[in-house]
XYZ file of C-alpha atoms in Angstrom:
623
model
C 25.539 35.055 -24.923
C 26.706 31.711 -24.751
C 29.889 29.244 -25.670
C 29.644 26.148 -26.937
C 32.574 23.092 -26.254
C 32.702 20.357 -28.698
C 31.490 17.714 -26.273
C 29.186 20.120 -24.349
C 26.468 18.288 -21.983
C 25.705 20.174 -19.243
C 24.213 24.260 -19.631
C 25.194 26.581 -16.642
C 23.308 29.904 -16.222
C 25.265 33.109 -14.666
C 22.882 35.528 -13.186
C 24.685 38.764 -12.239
C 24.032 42.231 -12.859
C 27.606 42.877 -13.250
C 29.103 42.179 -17.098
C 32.746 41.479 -15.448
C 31.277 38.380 -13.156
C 30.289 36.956 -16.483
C 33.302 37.360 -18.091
C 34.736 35.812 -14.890
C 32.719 32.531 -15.103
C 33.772 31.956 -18.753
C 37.082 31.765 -18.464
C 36.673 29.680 -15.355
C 34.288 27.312 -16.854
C 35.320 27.619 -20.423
C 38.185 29.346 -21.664
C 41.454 27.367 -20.647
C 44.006 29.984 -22.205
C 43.109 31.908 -19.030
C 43.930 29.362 -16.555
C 47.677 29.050 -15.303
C 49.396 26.122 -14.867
C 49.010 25.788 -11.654
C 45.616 25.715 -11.541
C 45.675 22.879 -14.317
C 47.861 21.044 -11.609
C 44.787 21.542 -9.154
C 41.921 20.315 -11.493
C 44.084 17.145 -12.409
C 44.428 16.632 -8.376
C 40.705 17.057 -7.820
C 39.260 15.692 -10.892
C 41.818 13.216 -12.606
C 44.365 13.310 -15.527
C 41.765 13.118 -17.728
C 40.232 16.452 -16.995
C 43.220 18.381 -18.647
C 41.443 17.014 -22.099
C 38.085 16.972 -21.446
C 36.742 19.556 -18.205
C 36.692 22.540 -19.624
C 34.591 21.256 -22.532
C 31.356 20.062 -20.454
C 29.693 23.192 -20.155
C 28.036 25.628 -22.034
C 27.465 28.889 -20.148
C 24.257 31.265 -20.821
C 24.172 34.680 -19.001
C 21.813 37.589 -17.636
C 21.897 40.888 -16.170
C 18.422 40.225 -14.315
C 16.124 37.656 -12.516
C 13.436 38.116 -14.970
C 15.543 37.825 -17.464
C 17.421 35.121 -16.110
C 13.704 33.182 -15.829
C 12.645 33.948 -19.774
C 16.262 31.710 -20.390
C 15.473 29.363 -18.230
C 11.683 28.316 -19.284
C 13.441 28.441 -23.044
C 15.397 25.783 -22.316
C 12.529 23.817 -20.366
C 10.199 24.395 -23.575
C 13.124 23.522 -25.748
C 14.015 20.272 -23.779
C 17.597 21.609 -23.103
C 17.037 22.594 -19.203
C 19.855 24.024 -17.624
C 21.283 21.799 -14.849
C 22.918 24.932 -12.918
C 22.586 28.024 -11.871
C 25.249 31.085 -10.677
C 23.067 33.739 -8.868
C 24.122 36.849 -7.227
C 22.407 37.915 -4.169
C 22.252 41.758 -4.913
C 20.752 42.954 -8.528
C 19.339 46.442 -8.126
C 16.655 47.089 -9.552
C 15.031 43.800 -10.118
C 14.623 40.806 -8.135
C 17.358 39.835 -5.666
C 19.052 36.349 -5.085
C 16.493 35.033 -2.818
C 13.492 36.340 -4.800
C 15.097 35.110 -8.476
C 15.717 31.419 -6.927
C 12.346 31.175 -5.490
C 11.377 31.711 -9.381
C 13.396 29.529 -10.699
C 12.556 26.627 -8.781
C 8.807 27.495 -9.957
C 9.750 26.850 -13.278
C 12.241 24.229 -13.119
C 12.377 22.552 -9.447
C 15.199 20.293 -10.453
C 17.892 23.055 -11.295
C 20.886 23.443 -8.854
C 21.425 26.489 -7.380
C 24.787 28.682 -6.044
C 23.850 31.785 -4.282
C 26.621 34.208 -4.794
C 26.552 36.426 -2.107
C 28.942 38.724 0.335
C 28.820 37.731 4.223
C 26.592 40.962 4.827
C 23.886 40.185 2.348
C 21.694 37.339 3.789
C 22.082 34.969 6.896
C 20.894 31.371 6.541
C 17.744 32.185 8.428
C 16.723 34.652 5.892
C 17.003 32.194 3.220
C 15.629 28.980 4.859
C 12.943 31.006 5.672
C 12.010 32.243 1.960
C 13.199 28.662 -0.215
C 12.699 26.643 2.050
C 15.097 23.217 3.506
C 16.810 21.851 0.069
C 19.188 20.024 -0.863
C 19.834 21.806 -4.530
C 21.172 25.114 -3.050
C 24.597 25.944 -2.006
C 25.981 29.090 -0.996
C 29.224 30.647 -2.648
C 30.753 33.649 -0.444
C 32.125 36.362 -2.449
C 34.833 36.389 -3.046
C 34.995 32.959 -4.696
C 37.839 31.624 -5.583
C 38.042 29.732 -9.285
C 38.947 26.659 -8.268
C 35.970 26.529 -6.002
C 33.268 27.694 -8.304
C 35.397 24.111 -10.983
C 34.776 22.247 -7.741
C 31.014 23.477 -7.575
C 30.089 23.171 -10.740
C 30.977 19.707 -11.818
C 30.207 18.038 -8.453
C 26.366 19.620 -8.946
C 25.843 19.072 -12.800
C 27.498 15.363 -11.642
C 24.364 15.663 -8.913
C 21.506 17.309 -11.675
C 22.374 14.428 -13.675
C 22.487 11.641 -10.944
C 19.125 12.705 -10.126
C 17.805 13.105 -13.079
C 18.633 9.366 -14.043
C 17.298 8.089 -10.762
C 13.752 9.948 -11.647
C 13.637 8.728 -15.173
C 14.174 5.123 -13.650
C 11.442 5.675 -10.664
C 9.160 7.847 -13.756
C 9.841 4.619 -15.482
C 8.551 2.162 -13.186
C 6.228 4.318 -11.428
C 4.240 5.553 -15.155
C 5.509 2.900 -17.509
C 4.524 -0.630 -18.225
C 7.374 -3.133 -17.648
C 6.393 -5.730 -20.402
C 5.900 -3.818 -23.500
C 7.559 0.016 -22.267
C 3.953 1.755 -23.439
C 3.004 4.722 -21.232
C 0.671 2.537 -18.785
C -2.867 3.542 -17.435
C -1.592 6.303 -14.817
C 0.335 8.045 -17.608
C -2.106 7.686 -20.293
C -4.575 9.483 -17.837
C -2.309 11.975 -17.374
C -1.005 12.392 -20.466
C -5.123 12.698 -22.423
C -6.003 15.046 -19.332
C -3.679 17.405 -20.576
C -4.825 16.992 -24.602
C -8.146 17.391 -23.584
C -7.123 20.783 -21.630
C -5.058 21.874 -24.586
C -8.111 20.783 -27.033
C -10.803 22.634 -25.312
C -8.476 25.738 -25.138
C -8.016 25.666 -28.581
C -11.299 23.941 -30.007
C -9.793 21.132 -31.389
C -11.037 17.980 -32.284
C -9.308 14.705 -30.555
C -9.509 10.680 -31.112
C -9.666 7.939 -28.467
C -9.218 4.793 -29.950
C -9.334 1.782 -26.706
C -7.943 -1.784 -28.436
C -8.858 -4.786 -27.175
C -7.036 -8.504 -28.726
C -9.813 -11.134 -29.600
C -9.300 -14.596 -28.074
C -6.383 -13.291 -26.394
C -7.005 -15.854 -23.236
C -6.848 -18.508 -25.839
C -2.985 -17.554 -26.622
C -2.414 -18.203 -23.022
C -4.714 -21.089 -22.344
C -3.084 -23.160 -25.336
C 0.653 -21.484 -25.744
C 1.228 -20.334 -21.923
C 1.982 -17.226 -20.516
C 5.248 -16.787 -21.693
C 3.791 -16.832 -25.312
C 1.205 -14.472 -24.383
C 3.685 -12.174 -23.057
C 6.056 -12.310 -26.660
C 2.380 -11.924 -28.421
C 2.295 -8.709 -26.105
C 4.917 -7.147 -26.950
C 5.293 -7.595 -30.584
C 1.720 -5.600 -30.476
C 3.196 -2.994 -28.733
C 5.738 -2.801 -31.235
C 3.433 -3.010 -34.393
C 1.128 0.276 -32.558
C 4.475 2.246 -32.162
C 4.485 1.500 -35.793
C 1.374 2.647 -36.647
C 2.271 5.567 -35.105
C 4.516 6.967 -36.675
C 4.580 10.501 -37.103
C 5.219 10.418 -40.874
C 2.647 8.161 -41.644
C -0.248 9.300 -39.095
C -3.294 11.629 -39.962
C -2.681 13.414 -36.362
C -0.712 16.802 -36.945
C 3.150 16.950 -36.786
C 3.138 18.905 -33.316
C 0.727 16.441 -31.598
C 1.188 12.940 -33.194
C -0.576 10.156 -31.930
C 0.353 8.610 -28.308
C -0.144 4.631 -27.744
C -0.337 2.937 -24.152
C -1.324 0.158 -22.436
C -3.884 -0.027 -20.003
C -3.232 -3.817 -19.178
C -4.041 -7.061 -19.829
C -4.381 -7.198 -23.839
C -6.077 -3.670 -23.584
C -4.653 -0.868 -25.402
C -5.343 2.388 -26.431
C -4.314 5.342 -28.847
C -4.800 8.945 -28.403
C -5.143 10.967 -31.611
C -4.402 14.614 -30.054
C -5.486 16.335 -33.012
C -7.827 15.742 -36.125
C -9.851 17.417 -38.210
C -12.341 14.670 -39.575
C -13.728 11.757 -38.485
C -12.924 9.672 -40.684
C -9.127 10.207 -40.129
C -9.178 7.959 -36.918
C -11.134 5.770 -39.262
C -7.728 5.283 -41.381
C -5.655 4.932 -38.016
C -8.118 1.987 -36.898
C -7.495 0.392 -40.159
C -4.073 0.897 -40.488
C -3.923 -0.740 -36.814
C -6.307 -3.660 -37.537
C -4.634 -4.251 -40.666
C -0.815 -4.566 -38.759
C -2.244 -6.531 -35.750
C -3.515 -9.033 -37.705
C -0.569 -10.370 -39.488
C 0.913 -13.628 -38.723
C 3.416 -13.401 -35.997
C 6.036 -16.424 -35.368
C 6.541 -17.106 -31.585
C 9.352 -19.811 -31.040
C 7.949 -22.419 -33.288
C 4.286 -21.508 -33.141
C 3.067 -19.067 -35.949
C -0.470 -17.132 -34.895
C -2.748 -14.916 -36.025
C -4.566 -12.314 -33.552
C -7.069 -9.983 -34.740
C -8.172 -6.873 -32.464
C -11.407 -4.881 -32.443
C -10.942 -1.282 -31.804
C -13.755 1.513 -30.255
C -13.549 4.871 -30.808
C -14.774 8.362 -29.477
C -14.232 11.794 -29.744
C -13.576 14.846 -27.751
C -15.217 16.629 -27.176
C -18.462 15.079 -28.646
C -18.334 11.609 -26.769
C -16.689 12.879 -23.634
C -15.168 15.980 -22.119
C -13.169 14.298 -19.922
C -10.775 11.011 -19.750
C -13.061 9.057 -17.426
C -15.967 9.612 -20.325
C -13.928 9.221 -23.054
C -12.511 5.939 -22.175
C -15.853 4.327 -21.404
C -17.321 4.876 -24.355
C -14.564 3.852 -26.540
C -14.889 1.052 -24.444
C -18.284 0.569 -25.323
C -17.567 1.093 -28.862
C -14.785 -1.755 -29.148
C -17.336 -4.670 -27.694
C -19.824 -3.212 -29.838
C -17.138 -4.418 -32.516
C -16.785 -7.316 -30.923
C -20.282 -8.715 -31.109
C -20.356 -7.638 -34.333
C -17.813 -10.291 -35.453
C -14.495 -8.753 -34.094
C -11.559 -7.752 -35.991
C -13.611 -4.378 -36.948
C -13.663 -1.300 -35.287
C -16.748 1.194 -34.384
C -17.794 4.461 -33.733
C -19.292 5.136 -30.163
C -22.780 6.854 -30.550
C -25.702 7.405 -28.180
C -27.285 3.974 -29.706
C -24.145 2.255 -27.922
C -24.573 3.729 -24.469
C -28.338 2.983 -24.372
C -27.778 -0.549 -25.720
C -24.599 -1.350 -22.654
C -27.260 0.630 -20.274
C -30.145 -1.778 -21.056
C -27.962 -4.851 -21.309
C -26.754 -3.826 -17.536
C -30.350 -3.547 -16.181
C -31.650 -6.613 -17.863
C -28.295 -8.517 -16.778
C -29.253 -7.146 -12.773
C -32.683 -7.939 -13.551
C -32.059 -11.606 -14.536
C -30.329 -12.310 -11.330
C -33.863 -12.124 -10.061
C -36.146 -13.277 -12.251
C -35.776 -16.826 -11.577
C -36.451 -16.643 -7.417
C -39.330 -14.090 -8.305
C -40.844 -16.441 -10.126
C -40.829 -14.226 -13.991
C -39.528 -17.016 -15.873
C -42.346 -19.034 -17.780
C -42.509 -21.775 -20.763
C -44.364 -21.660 -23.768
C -45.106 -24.860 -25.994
C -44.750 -25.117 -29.862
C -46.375 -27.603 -31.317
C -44.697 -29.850 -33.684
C -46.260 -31.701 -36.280
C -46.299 -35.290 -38.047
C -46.597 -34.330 -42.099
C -47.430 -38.079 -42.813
C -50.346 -38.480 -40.521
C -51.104 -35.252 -39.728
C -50.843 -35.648 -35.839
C -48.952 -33.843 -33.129
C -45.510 -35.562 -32.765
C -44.185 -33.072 -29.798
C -43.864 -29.931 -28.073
C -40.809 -27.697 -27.723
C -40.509 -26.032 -24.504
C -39.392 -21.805 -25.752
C -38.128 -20.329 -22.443
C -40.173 -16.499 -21.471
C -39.205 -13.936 -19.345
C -41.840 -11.130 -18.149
C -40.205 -9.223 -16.077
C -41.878 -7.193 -12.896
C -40.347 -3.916 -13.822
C -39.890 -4.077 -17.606
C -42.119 -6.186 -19.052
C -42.338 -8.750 -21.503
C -38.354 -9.626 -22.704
C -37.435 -10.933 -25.767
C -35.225 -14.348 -25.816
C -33.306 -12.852 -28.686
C -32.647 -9.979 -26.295
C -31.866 -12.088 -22.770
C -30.765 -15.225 -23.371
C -27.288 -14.363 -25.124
C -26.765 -12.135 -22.237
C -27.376 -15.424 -19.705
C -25.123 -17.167 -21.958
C -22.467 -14.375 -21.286
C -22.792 -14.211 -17.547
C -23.204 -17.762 -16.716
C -26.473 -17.587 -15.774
C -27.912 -19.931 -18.226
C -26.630 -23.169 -15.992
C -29.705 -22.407 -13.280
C -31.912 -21.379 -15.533
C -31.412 -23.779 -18.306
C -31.530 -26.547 -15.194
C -35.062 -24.681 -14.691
C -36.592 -24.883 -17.853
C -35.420 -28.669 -18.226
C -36.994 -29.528 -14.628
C -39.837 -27.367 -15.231
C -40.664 -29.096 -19.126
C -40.010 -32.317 -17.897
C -42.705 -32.326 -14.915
C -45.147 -30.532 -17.091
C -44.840 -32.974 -19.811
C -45.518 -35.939 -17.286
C -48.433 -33.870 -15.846
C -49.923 -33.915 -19.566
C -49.270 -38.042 -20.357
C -50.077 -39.033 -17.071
C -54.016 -37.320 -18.021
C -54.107 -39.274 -20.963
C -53.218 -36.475 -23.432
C -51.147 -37.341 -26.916
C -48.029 -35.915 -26.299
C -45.018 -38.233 -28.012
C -41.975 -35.868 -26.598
C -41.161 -32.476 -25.165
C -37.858 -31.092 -26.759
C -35.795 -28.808 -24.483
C -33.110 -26.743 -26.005
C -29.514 -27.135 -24.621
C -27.226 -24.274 -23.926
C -23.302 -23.740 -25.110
C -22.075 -23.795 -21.181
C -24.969 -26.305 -20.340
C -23.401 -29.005 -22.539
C -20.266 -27.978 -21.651
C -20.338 -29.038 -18.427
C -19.405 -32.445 -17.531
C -22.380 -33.739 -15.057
C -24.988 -32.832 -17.535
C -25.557 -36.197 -18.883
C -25.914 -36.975 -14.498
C -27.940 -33.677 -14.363
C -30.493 -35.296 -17.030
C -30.809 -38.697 -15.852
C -31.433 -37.477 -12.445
C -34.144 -34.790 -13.282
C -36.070 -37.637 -15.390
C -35.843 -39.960 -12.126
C -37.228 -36.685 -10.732
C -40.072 -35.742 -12.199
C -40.918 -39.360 -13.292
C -40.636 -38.893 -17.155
C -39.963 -41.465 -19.666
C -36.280 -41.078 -21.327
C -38.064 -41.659 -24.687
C -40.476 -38.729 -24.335
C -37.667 -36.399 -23.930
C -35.703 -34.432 -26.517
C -32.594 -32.329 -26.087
C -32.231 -30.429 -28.888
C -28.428 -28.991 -29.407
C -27.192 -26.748 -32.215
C -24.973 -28.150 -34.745
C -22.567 -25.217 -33.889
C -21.506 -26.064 -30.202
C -21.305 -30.048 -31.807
C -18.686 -28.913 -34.663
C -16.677 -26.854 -31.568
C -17.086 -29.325 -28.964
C -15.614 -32.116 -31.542
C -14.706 -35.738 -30.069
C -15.820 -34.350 -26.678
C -19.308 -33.869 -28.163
C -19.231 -37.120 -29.200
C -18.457 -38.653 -25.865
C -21.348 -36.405 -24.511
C -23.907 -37.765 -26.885
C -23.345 -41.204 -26.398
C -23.434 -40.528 -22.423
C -26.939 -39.052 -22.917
C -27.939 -41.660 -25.546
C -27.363 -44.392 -23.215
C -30.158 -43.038 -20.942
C -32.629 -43.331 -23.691
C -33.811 -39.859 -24.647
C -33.960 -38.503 -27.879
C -31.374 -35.883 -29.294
C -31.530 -33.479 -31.872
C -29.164 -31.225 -33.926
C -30.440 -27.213 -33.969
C -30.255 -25.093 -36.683
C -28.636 -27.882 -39.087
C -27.330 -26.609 -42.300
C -25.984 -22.656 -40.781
C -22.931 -23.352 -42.274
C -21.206 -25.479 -40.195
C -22.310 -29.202 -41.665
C -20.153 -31.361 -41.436
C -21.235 -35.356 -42.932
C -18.184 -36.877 -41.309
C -18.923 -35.575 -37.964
C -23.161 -36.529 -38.822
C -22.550 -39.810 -39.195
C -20.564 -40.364 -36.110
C -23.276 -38.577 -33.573
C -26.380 -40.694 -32.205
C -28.822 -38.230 -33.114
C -32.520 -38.640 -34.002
C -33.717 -35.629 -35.802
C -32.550 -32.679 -37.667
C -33.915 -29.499 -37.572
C -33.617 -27.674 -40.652
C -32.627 -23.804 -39.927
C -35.644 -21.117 -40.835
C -33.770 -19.633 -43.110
C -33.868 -22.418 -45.688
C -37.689 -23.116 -45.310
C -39.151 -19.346 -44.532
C -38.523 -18.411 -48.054
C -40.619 -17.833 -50.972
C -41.105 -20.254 -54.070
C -38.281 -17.876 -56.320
C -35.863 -19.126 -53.414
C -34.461 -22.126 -55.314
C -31.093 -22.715 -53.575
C -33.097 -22.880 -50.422
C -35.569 -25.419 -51.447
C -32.630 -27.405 -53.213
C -30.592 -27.382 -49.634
C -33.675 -28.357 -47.999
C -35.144 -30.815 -50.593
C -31.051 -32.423 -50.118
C -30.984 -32.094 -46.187
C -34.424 -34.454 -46.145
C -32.729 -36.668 -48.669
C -29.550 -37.187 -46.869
C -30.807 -37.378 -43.873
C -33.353 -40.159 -45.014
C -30.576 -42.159 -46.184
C -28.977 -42.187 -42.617
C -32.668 -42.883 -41.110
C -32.351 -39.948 -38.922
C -35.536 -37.892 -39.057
C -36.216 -34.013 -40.182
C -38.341 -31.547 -38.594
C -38.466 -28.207 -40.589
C -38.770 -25.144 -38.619
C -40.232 -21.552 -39.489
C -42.717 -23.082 -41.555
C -45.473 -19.985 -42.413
C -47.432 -20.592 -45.553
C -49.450 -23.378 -46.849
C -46.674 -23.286 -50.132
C -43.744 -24.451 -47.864
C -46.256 -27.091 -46.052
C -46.660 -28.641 -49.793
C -43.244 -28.282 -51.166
C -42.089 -30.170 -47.351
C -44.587 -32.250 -48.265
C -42.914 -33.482 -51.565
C -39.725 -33.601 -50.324
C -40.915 -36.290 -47.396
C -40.181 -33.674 -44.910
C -41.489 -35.971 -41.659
C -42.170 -33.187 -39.506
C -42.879 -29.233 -39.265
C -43.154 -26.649 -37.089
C -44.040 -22.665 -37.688
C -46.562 -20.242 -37.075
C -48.609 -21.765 -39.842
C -49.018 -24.567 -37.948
C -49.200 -22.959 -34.636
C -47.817 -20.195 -32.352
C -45.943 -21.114 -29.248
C -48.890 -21.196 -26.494
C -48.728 -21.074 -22.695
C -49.273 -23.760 -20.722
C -52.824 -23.557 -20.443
C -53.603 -22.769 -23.997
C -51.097 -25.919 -24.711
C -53.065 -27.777 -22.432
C -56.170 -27.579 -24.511
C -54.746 -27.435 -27.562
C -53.384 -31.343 -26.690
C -57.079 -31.856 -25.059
C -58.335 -30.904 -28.899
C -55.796 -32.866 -30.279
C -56.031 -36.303 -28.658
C -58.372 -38.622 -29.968
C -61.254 -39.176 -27.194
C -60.718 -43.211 -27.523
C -57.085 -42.647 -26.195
C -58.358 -40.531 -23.885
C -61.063 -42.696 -22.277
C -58.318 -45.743 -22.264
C -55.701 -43.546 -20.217
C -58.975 -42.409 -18.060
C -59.931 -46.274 -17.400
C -56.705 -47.410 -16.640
C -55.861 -45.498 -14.027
């Protein structure tokens, strides 16, 4: 049925019920031993010298008898990604469709095909036509009968057009469904595109992979290196996925391999059409964290970005794209707090987890104008004389509609959001004129320590912030303690030095959290103006087998004696750690062995019980 030229790029269909027409547009379109010489004269005058060599080369002609079967050729060639760019029809073949009715069929299944209607001047008027295709610019009309050098002149100047067009769509499908910095299929395709494996997997019962890939510290590329950077680091990701993707190396059957796209920002994702376990997209996430992470070189900078990656099936996570992609999303920053550079499973744990973290995040908003946030006193104790030697303020939350909430639970969530800044201004405020309250009726209360947040002493004005709340409420500098963990001092470097100093110079005391977590560091120590160390829980809440634990501790008290800066041991439970703190001139504890954390009332008469009456009755006479 068809001819094929050595240089063949554009496929013409005949449809005709007559076996003669077809023979006629072969040796028009093909066969140059049937041409004269004159006519060889005409194609060089309409289409240049060079068409003597090359026109009769550029097309490869198909044929049928019959609409229908004219239609079975043409979705062939669709499926086959071949499509014919034009088409011959005749407007008469009795018994099956005619002209009008095969066109109208034809544009169904490929709209972009140019058409010639081959018809006498009896068969239809342009009425008729209009009035069944519609206006268009893709059909022509070819009275019979044609003469050859017509039906040259048609056929190149609308395979020219087919392909013309064609390149103008790819170029609008390009910017239109295609993202310009890295070429990935961008977030209008990729919905698109997993709409239609999700149709095709439910049809068929198949199992499919989302996998949504998110860079970590990505806004640190840009923030240090500049945009330009983070656009080279974007790309060369891009790259690596297409990669990853390959269809030799990916668990994602031959037919349907894996399709990668970027949904912006330094958000990607990867659609796994086709799996049968698990744990294949398991080996893909790997295989991607594994090639994201390597070292890239970026003008003279070399860096290292890791990504974490969420992922969830069809149809088991999601049955459609909306679904799917929020719970991979919800997967990935489960990865995320989880250290990052991993990647996760979504389950139902994850959805109830980003469900409750929403409500208690809408809830905080509130809780500090609807009065739910409260303080709660520890007491802290002097080992050597067996007084109290402060209180640390602990930050509550009962909320109105759910309850009593956990600080493990909200306060890394205020962190996130911002919220922390009011609140942490709050609690400070609120400890401060409550601690005045207490020394101003005579009670024995040395200091109140407040704990400091990351973006609290982040901020520049917090040293102003302090000294002005003190002024405030009236407190003494001395009686108040900040206590910071050693963490945000190691990260915050020579600017946590400067802010130190600023709030040493107003005469409080300051503290170092959690000392000994793993990020000591003696050089830094010796530099900062602090006045106690607080030794982490995890080195003192340990039984007697613990050795390493008691060694750290037993050398945290020592070192820190030697730089006469105090130590107050936290998580302190049983009356073994009191005495081993107690040999190891530990100054100061605090735990539940010692006491709970108590509200202000109980606090209040705990410091009542606690004060000796003598100091009592002198504060009393004074005033």
């Amino acid at each position: 049925m068809s001819r094929r030229g050595d240089n063949c790029s554009h496929r013409i269909l005949v449809i005709d019920d007559n076996a003669a027409i077809h023979d006629d547009f072969r040796k028009i379109l093909i066969r140059r031993d049937f041409l004269g010489d004159g006519l060889h004269d005409m194609e060089e005058a309409l289409f240049g010298a060079q068409t003597r060599m090359t026109v009769q080369a550029s097309f490869e002609i198909d044929c049928a008898s019959q609409g229908k079967e004219g239609l079975d050729l043409v979705e062939k060639a669709q499926a086959e990604g071949r499509p014919y760019a034009l088409a011959f029809v005749d407007g008469r073949m009795p018994p099956g469709w005619d002209g009008i009715e095969t066109i109208r069929h034809l544009w169904q299944a490929c709209p972009d095909l140019q058409v010639v209607l081959c018809t006498a001047y009896a068969d239809y008027s342009w009425e008729e036509i209009r009035s069944v295709l519609g206006e268009s610019d893709s059909l022509l009309i070819l009275k019979k009968p044609f003469d050859n050098v017509e039906v040259l002149q048609m056929a190149h100047a609308l395979t020219r057009k087919w392909e013309l067009n064609r390149e103008i769509q790819g170029r609008l499908t390009q910017l239109a469904f295609y993202d310009h910095l890295t070429s990935l299929p961008n977030r209008a395709l990729f919905i698109d595109r997993i709409g239609q494996i999700l149709q095709t997997s439910s049809r068929y019962q198949r199992q499919s992979a989302l996998l949504f890939i998110d860079l970590d510290n990505f806004k640190r590329i840009n923030d240090t290196l500049g945009h330009n950077i983070g656009d080279d680091m974007l790309k060369v990701t891009a790259g690596r996925l297409i990669k990853c993707m390959r269809a030799s190396d990916t668990i994602a059957r031959p037919s349907t391999d894996a399709i990668a796209s970027r949904l912006g920002g330094d958000e990607f994702t990867v659609v796994l059409p086709e799996i049968s376990r698990e744990e294949d997209a398991a080996v893909v996430a790997q295989r991607i964290l594994a090639h994201l992470a390597a070292p890239i070189t970026l003008g003279k900078q070399q860096v290292v970005v890791t990504s974490s990656i969420g992922i969830a099936f069809f149809p088991k996570d999601g049955d459609n794209p909306e679904t799917l992609l929020k719970n991979a999303d919800q997967a990935m920053y489960f990865a995320k707090r989880e250290g990052k550079n991993k990647f996760r499973f979504y389950c139902q744990e994850i959805n109830d987890e980003a469900i409750r973290k929403m409500t208690l995040e809408n809830e905080l908003r509130l809780a500090l104008e609807q009065g739910e946030l409260s303080l709660d006193y520890q007491p802290q104790m002097d080992l050597k004389y067996g007084t109290i030697s402060g209180l640390e303020a602990l930050l509550r939350w009962n909320s109105k509609r759910l309850g009593p909430i956990s600080p493990v639970e909200f306060i890394p969530i205020a962190e996130e959001t911002g919220m922390i800044i009011p609140i942490g201004e709050w609690v400070l405020r609120t400890a401060c004129a409550q601690a005045r309250v207490w020394r101003n009726a005579g009670m024995d209360l040395p200091r109140i320590a407040v704990n400091v947040s990351v973006r609290q002493f982040a901020q520049n004005q917090f040293p102003a912030l302090v000294k002005s709340i003190l002024q405030e409420t009236g407190l003494e500098p001395e009686a108040l303690e900040l206590e910071i963990t050693e963490s945000v001092l190691m990260k915050e470097g020579e600017n946590a030095l400067e802010m130190l100093s600023q709030l040493k110079n107003i005469n409080i005391c300051l503290a170092i959290d959690d000392f000994g977590t793993g990020y000591s560091s003696l050089n830094y120590l010796k530099q900062f103006p602090v006045d106690h160390l607080k030794i982490d829980r995890s080195f003192t809440s340990t039984d007697g087998s613990d050795s390493r634990s008691r060694a750290i501790t037993a050398s945290i008290v020592a070192m820190a004696d030697n730089l006469n800066i105090n130590v107050i041991a936290e998580g302190v439970e049983t009356k073994e750690q009191l005495l081993y703190l107690q040999n190891c001139e530990c100054e100061e504890i605090q735990g539940f062995y010692y006491c709970r954390p108590l509200s202000r009332e109980k606090a209040e008469l705990f410091l009542l019980e606690h004060t000796p009456e003598h100091v009592l009755q002198s504060r009393n006479d004074g005033d």
